[in-house]
Structures are given as structure tokens and as C-alpha cells.
Short mmCIF file of C-alpha atoms and ligand atoms in Angstrom, two decimals:
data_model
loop_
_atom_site.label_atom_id
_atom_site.label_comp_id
_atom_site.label_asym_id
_atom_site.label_seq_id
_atom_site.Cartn_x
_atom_site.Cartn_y
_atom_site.Cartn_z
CA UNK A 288 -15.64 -16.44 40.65
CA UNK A 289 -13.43 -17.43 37.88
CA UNK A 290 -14.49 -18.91 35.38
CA UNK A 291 -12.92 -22.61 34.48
CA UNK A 292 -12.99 -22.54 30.97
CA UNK A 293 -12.44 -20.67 27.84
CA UNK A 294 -12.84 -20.67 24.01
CA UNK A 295 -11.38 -17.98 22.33
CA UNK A 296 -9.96 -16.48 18.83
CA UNK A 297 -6.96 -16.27 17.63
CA UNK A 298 -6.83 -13.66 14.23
CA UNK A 299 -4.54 -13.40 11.45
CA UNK A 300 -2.73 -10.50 10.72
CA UNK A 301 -1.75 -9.02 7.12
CA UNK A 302 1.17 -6.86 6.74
CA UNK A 303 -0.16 -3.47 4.64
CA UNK A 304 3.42 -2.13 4.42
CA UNK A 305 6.75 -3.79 5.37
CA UNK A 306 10.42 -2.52 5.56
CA UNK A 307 13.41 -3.55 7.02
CA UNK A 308 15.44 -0.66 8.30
CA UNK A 309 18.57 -2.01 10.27
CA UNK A 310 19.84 -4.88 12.66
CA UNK A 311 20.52 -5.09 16.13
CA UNK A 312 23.97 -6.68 17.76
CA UNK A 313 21.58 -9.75 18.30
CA UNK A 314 20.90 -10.27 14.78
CA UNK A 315 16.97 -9.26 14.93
CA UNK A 316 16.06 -6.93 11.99
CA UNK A 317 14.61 -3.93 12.93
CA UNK A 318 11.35 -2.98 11.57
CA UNK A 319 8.76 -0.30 10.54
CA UNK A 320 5.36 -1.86 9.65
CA UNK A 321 1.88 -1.49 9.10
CA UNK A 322 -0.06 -4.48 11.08
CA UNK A 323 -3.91 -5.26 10.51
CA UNK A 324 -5.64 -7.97 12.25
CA UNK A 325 -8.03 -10.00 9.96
CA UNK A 326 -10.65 -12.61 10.44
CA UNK A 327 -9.63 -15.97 9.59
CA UNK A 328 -9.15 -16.98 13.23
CA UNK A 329 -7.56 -20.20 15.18
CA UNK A 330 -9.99 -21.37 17.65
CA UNK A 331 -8.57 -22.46 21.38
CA UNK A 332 -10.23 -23.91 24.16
CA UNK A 333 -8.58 -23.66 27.73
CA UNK A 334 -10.02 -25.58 31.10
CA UNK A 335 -8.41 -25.50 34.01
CA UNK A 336 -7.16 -28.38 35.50
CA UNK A 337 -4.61 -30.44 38.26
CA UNK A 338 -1.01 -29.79 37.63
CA UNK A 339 0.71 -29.09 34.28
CA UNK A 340 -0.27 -29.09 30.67
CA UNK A 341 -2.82 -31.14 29.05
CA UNK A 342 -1.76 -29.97 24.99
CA UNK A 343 -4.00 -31.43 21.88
CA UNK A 344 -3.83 -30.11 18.52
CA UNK A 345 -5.79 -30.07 14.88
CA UNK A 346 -4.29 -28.85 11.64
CA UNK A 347 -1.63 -29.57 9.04
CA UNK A 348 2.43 -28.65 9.50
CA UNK A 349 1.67 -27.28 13.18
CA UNK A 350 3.87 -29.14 16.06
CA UNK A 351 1.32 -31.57 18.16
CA UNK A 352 3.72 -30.80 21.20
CA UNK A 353 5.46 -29.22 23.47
CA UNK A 354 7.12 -26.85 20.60
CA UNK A 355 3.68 -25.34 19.55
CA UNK A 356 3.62 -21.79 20.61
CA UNK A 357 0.39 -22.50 22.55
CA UNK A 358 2.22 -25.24 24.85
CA UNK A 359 5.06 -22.75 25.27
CA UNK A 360 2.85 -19.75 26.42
CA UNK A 361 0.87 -21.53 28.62
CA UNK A 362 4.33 -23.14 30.09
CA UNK A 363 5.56 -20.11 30.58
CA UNK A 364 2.46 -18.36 32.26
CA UNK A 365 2.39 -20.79 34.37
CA UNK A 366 5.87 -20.68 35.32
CA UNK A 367 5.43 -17.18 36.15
CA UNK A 368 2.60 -17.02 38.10
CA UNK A 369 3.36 -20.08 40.67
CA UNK A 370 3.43 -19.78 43.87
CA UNK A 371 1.18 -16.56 43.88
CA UNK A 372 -1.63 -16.82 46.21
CA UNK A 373 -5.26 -17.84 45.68
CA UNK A 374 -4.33 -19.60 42.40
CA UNK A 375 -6.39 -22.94 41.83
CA UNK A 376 -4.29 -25.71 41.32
CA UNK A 377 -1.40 -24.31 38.49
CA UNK A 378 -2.12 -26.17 35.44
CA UNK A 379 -4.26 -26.10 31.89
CA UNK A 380 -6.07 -28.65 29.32
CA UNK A 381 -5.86 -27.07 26.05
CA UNK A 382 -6.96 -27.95 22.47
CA UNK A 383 -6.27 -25.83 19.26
CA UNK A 384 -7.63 -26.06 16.24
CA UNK A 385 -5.85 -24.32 13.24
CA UNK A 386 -7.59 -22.77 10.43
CA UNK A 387 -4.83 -19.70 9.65
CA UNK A 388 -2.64 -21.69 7.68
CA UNK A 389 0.78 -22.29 8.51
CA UNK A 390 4.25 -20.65 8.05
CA UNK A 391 2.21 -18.14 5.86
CA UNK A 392 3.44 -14.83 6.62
CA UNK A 393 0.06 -14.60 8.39
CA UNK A 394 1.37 -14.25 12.35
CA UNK A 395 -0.72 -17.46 12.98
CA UNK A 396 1.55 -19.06 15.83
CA UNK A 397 2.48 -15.63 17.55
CA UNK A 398 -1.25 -14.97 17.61
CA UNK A 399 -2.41 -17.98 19.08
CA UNK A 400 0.78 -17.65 21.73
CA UNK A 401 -1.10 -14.02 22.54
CA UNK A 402 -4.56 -15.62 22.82
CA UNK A 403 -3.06 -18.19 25.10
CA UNK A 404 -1.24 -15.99 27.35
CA UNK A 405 -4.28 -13.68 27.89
CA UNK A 406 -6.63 -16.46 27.89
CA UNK A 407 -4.95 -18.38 30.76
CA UNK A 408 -4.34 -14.28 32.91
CA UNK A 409 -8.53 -15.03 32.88
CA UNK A 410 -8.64 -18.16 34.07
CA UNK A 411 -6.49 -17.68 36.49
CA UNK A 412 -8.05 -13.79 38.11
CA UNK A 413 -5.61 -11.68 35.62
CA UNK A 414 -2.17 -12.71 38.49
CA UNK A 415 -0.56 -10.93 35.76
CA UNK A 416 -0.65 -7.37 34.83
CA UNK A 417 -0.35 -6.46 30.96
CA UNK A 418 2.61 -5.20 30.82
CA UNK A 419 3.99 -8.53 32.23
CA UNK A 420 2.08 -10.25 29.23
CA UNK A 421 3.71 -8.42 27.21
CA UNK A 422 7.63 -9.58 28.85
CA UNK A 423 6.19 -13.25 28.28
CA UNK A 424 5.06 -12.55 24.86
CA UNK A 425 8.25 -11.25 23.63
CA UNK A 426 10.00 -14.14 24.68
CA UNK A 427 7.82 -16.22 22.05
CA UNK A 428 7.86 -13.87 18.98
CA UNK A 429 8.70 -10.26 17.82
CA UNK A 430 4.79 -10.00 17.13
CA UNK A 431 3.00 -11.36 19.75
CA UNK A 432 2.79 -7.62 21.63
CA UNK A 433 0.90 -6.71 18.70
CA UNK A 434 -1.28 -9.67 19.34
CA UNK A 435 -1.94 -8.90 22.82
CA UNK A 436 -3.11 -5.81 22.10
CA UNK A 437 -6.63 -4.26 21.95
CA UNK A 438 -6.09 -2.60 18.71
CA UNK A 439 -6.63 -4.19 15.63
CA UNK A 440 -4.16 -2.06 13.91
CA UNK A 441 -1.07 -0.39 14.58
CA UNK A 442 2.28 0.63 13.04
CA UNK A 443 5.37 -1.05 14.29
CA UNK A 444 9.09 -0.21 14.83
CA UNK A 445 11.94 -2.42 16.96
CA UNK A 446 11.74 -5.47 15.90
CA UNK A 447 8.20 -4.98 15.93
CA UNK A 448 7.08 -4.47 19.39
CA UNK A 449 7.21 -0.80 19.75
CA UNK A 450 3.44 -0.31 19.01
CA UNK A 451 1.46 2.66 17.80
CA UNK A 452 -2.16 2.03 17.36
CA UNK A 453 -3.84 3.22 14.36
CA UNK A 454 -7.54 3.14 13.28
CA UNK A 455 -8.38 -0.54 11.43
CA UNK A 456 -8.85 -0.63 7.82
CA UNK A 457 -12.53 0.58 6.62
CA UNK A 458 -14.62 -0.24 3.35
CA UNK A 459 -12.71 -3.27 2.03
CA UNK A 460 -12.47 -7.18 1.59
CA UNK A 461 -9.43 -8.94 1.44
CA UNK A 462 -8.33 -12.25 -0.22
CA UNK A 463 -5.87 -13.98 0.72
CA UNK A 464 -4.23 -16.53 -1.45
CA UNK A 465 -2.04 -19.10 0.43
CA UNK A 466 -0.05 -21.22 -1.94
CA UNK A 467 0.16 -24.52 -0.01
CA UNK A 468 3.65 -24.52 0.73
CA UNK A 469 5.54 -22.77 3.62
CA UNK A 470 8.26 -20.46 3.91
CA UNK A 471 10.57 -19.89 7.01
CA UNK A 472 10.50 -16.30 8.33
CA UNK A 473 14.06 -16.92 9.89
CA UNK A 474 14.99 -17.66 6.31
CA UNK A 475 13.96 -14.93 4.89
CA UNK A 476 15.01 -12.21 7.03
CA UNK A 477 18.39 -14.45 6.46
CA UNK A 478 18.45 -14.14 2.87
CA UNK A 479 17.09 -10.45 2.68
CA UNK A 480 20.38 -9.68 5.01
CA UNK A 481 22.43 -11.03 2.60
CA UNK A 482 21.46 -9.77 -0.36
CA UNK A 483 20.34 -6.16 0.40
CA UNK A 484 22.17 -3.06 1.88
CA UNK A 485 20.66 0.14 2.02
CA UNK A 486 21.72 3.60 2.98
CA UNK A 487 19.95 4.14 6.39
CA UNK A 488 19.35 7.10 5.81
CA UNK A 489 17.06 6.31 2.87
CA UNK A 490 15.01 4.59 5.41
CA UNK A 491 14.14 7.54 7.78
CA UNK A 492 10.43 8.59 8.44
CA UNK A 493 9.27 5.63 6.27
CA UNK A 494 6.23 5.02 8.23
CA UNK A 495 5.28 9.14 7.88
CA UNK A 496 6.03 8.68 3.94
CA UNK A 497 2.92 5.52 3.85
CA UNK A 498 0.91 7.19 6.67
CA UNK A 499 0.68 10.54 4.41
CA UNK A 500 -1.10 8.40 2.04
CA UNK A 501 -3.83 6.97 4.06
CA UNK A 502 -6.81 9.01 4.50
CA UNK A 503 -7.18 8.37 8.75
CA UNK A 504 -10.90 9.15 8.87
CA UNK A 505 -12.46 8.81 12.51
CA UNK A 506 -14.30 5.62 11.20
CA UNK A 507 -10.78 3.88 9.86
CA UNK A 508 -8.39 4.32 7.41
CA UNK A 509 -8.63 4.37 3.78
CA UNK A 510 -5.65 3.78 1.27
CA UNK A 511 -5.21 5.68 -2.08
CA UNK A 512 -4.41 3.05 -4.63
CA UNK A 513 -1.29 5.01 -5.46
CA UNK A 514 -0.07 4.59 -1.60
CA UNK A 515 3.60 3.22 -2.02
CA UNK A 516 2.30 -0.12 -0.07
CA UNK A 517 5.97 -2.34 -0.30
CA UNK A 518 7.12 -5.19 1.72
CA UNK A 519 10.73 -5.61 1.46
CA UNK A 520 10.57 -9.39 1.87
CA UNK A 521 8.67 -9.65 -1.36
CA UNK A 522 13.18 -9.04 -3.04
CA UNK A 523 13.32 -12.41 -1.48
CA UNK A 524 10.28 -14.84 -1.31
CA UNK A 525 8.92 -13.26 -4.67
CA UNK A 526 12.47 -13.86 -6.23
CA UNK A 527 12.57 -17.27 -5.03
CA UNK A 528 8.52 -18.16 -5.91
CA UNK A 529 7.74 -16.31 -9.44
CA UNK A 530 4.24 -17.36 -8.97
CA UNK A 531 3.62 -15.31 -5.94
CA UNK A 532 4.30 -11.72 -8.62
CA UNK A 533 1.44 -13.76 -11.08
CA UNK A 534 -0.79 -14.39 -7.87
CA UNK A 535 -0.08 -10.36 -7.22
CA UNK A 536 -1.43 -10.11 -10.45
CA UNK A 537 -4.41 -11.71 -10.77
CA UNK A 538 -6.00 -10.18 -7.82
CA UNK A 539 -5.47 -7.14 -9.45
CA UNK A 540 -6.97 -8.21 -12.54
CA UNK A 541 -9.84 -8.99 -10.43
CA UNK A 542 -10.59 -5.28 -9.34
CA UNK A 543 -7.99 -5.22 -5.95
CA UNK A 544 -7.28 -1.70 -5.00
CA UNK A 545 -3.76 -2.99 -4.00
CA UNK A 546 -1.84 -6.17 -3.96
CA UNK A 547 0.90 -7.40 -1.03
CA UNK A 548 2.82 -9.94 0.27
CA UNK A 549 2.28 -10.39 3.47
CA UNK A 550 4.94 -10.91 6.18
CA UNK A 551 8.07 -13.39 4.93
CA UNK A 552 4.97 -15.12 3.03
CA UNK A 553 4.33 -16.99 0.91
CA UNK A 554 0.52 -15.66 1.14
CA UNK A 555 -0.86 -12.53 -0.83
CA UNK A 556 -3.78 -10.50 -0.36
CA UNK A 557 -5.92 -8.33 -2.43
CA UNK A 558 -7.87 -5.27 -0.57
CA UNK A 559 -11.16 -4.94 -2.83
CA UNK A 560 -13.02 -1.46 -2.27
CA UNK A 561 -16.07 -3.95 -3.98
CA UNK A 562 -17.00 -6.55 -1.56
CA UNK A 563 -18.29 -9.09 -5.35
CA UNK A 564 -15.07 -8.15 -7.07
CA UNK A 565 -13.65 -9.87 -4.03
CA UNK A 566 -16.24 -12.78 -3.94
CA UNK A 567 -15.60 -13.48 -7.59
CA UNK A 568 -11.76 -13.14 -7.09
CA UNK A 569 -12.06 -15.85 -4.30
CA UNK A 570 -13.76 -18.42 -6.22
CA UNK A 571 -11.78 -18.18 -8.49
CA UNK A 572 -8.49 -18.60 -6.57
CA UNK A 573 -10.43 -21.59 -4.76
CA UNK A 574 -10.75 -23.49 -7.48
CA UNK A 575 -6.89 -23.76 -8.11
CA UNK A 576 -5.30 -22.75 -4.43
CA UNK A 577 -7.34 -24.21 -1.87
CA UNK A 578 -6.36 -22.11 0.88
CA UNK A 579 -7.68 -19.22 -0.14
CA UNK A 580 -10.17 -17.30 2.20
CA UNK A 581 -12.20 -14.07 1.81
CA UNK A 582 -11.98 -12.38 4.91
CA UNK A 583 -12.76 -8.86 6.29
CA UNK A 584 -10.62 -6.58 8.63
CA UNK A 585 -11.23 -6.65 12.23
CA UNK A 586 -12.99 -3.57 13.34
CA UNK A 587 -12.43 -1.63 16.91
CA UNK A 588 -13.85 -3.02 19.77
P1 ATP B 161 5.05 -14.58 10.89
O1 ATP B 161 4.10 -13.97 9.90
O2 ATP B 161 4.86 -14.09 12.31
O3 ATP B 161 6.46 -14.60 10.46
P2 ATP B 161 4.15 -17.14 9.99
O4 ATP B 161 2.68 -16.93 9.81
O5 ATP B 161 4.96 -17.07 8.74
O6 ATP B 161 4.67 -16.13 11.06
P3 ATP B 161 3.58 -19.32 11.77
O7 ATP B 161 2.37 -19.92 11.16
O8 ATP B 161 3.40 -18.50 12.99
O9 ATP B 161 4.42 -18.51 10.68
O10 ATP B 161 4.59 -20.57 12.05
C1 ATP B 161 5.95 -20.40 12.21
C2 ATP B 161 6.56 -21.69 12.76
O11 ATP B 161 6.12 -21.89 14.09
C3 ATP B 161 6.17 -22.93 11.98
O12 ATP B 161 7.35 -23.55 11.57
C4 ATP B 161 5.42 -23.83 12.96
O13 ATP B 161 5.84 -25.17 12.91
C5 ATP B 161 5.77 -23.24 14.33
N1 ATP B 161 4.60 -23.22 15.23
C6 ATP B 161 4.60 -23.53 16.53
N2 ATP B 161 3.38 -23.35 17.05
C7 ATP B 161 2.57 -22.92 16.10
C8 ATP B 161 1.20 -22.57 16.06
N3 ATP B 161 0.41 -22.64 17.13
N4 ATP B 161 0.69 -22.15 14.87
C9 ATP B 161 1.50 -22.06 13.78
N5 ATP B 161 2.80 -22.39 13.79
C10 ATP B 161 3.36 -22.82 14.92
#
């Protein structure tokens, strides 16, 4: 039997490695990236129940409604598997409660729209076969295939949903320092359009230019501090934030192997090879950016 109800986890994600190689007819950007789930996680509890969606929501910024990503996954599931047979009656109660914070350059709202897609496939006997999850996903976000994926890690072309799993990070802690203010990805993908043009063909084999760098033990992957970790986004949000380059800074002036952007941002993140470097680096951040979180990577299944 099924079971009717369901907590589950929704992870961050940090971007080790970011640049923007092209852009399709559509206007996406295309990508090649360096994913790594992390563990400051939504939480979101699913029941089934009668017809339709039941939708409640905790947490600053986040739509209370039907425009959360949650509400529109589940919508959409559920639009996709009526009518199939043996389905209880078609329709969800579901309460989220944010901790990743939002608009962060942290993935938080494609992750929990992964979560919810593959949370609501259990409740209702997996109608849906992954590859399927995968069609729904991409309808709500570029990264929510890398969401609904087992691995905690993988590098990224397309617009970011041509996956190829690589071992997680091993042997550090990571801060993250969020700000407290958001930025919009669609603006700055928009502004790094506008300001940047590169020669494709500096852009070929970028991924095999970072990935020579990392030391890909069986255990996970370890990166040189020298490893030419760049987001592109950072021309942009950096440019348009100064204090996100002094943020860089400090976490390495607390002992970070390396220092990122992550995503469109605005939040940065240390990787400490010395789990107290990291603990002191946090409290200190805490005490002037409250949303800052010591977290690890998440580690293979
Ligand atoms: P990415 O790193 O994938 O670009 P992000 O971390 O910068 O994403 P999100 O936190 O996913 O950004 O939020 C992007 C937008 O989506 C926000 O404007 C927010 O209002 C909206 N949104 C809808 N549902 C959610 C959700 N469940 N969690 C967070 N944001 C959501």
C-alpha cells in the first residue's frame, strides 16, 4: 500500500564553477556548470487528499499561492497523471516551510519543485516514470533535472539540464553568506547578455579545463586552491553589489580554500578544508548577516 503522507527535503545547491557559453533562438543562455547539492534544506509535507490542491506556506519573500513552484509542480503532476487507473482520489494538502533563503542564487524554488514532483510520483505508486519527471520539471526551471536527480553532484551543459554526474565534494565545510536582499536570475542573465560578448570559441572544453583541476578520488572530489573556480555572473551581480567582492574576501581571510558566487546570487560561499576555520568564519558573518549558515556537502547515497 501507498503510503498517504510524506515529509521530505528539499537541498540547496552551490554553483562551484559557472559560465555562460551561448544563447538559444529562445533566449535561454546556455550553460556549462559545476552543481553541488548542500544541506540547508526546505522541509515539505505532502498528504493525500479529495480533489485539488490544499497549498500553505512559511518563510519570507516566497509566494503563499498558486505561483510557488511547489503549487505549480504538484498542479502539474496532477494534471498529468489523471485519469490513470488505480489512482486514489487526484489531489494533495501540502505545507512548506522555507529555510534556503530566497532569490539567493541557491536553486531553492527549483529544488523544492523537484522534491514535490517526486514526492507526489510516491504518493501516488510512481504513475510516472523518471524520465517523465524530468519533462514536468523542465517546464518549471532549467535546474530542477538536476534536482530530481540521485546525484548530489554533476556538471551541466544546455541550459543546464544535460546532466553528467560527478562524485560530491569531500573534506570541506562551506559558508554561505546571504546578504538579505534578493536578486532576479532573469535579470541577471539579462544584464550579463548585454554587457558581455565572447568569442565562442574561447569557451570550448571549459568544463575539461576546471575538471583537470579537481583531484576525482573514488571517495569525492577535491579542488586545488589554484582551480580557475569563476562564475560569470559574478561581471554582473558583483558589479552591481561591491560588497559581495568584500564578503569574497573575508571568507578568505578566514582560511577558505576558495571563494564563489553562487548562481545569479547574491549569496557567497567559502569551502574550508578546516571544519573551525569555518565555524569561526560563520560566527562571525552571523553576527552582521543573519542568514548565514555553515553547512556541509551532501554525500552519495
Ligand atoms: P536559481 O539559483 O535557480 O537561479 P534562486 O535561488 O536565485 O534560483 P529562488 O529562491 O528559487 O531563486 O526564487 C526565484 C523566484 O521564484 C523568487 O522570485 C520567488 O518568489 C519564486 N518562487 C516561487 N516558488 C518558490 C519557492 N518554493 N521557493 C523559492 N522561491 C520561489
Amino acid at each position: 500500500m501507498q503510503p498517504a503522507r510524506v515529509t521530505v527535503r528539499a537541498p540547496a545547491k552551490i554553483n562551484l564553477f559557472l559560465r555562460i557559453t551561448g544563447r538559444r533562438p529562445d533566449g535561454y543562455h546556455l550553460l556549462s556548470t559545476w552543481m553541488q547539492k548542500v544541506d540547508l534544506c526546505d522541509t515539505i509535507e505532502l498528504a493525500v487528499c479529495g480533489e485539488g490542491i490544499r497549498f500553505s506556506c512559511t518563510g519570507d519573500g516566497v509566494p503563499g499561492d498558486r505561483d510557488n513552484l511547489v503549487y505549480r509542480a504538484a498542479d502539474l503532476y496532477l494534471q498529468a497523471v489523471r485519469g490513470r487507473d488505480g489512482l486514489p482520489a487526484l489531489g494533495a494538502a501540502i505545507e512548506l516551510r522555507k529555510r534556503i533563503p530566497v532569490a539567493a542564487g541557491l536553486g531553492g524554488g527549483s529544488s523544492d519543485a523537484a522534491a514535490t514532483l517526486r514526492a507526489m510520483n510516491g504518493l501516488f505508486g510512481s504513475a510516472l516514470a523518471p524520465d517523465e519527471l524530468v519533462g514536468l520539471g523542465l517546464r518549471l526551471g532549467a535546474d530542477v533535472p538536476f534536482f530530481l536527480a540521485d546525484s548530489p553532484a554533476a556538471l551541466a551543459t544546455g541550459i543546464g539540464e544535460i546532466l553528467r554526474p560527478v562524485p560530491s565534494l569531500q573534506g570541506y565545510s562551506v559558508v554561505l553568506v546571504n546578504p538579505g536582499f534578493p536578486v532576479s536570475t532573469r535579470w541577471a542573465y539579462q544584464t550579463f547578455a548585454l554587457t558581455k560578448k565572447e568569442d565562442a570559441s574561447n569557451l570550448a572544453n571549459l568544463q575539461e579545463c576546471v575538471v583537470e583541476d579537481v583531484c576525482w578520488g573514488d571517495s569525492g572530489a577535491m579542488i586545488q586552491p589554484d582551480a580557475p573556480l569563476v562564475n560569470d555572473l559574478e561581471t554582473v551581480t558583483v558589479a552591481r553589489y561591491p560588497l559581495l567582492e568584500r564578503l569574497k574576501g573575508e571568507l578568505l581571510r578566514h582560511g577558505a580554500v576558495q571563494a564563489l558566487m553562487s548562481g545569479s546570487g547574491p549569496t557567497v560561499f567559502g569551502l574550508f578544508a578546516d571544519h573551525h576555520k569555518a565555524e569561526a568564519c560563520c560566527a562571525a558573518c552571523k553576527s552582521r548577516f543573519a542568514a548565514s549558515y555553515l553547512v556541509a556537502p551532501v554525500g552519495e547515497k
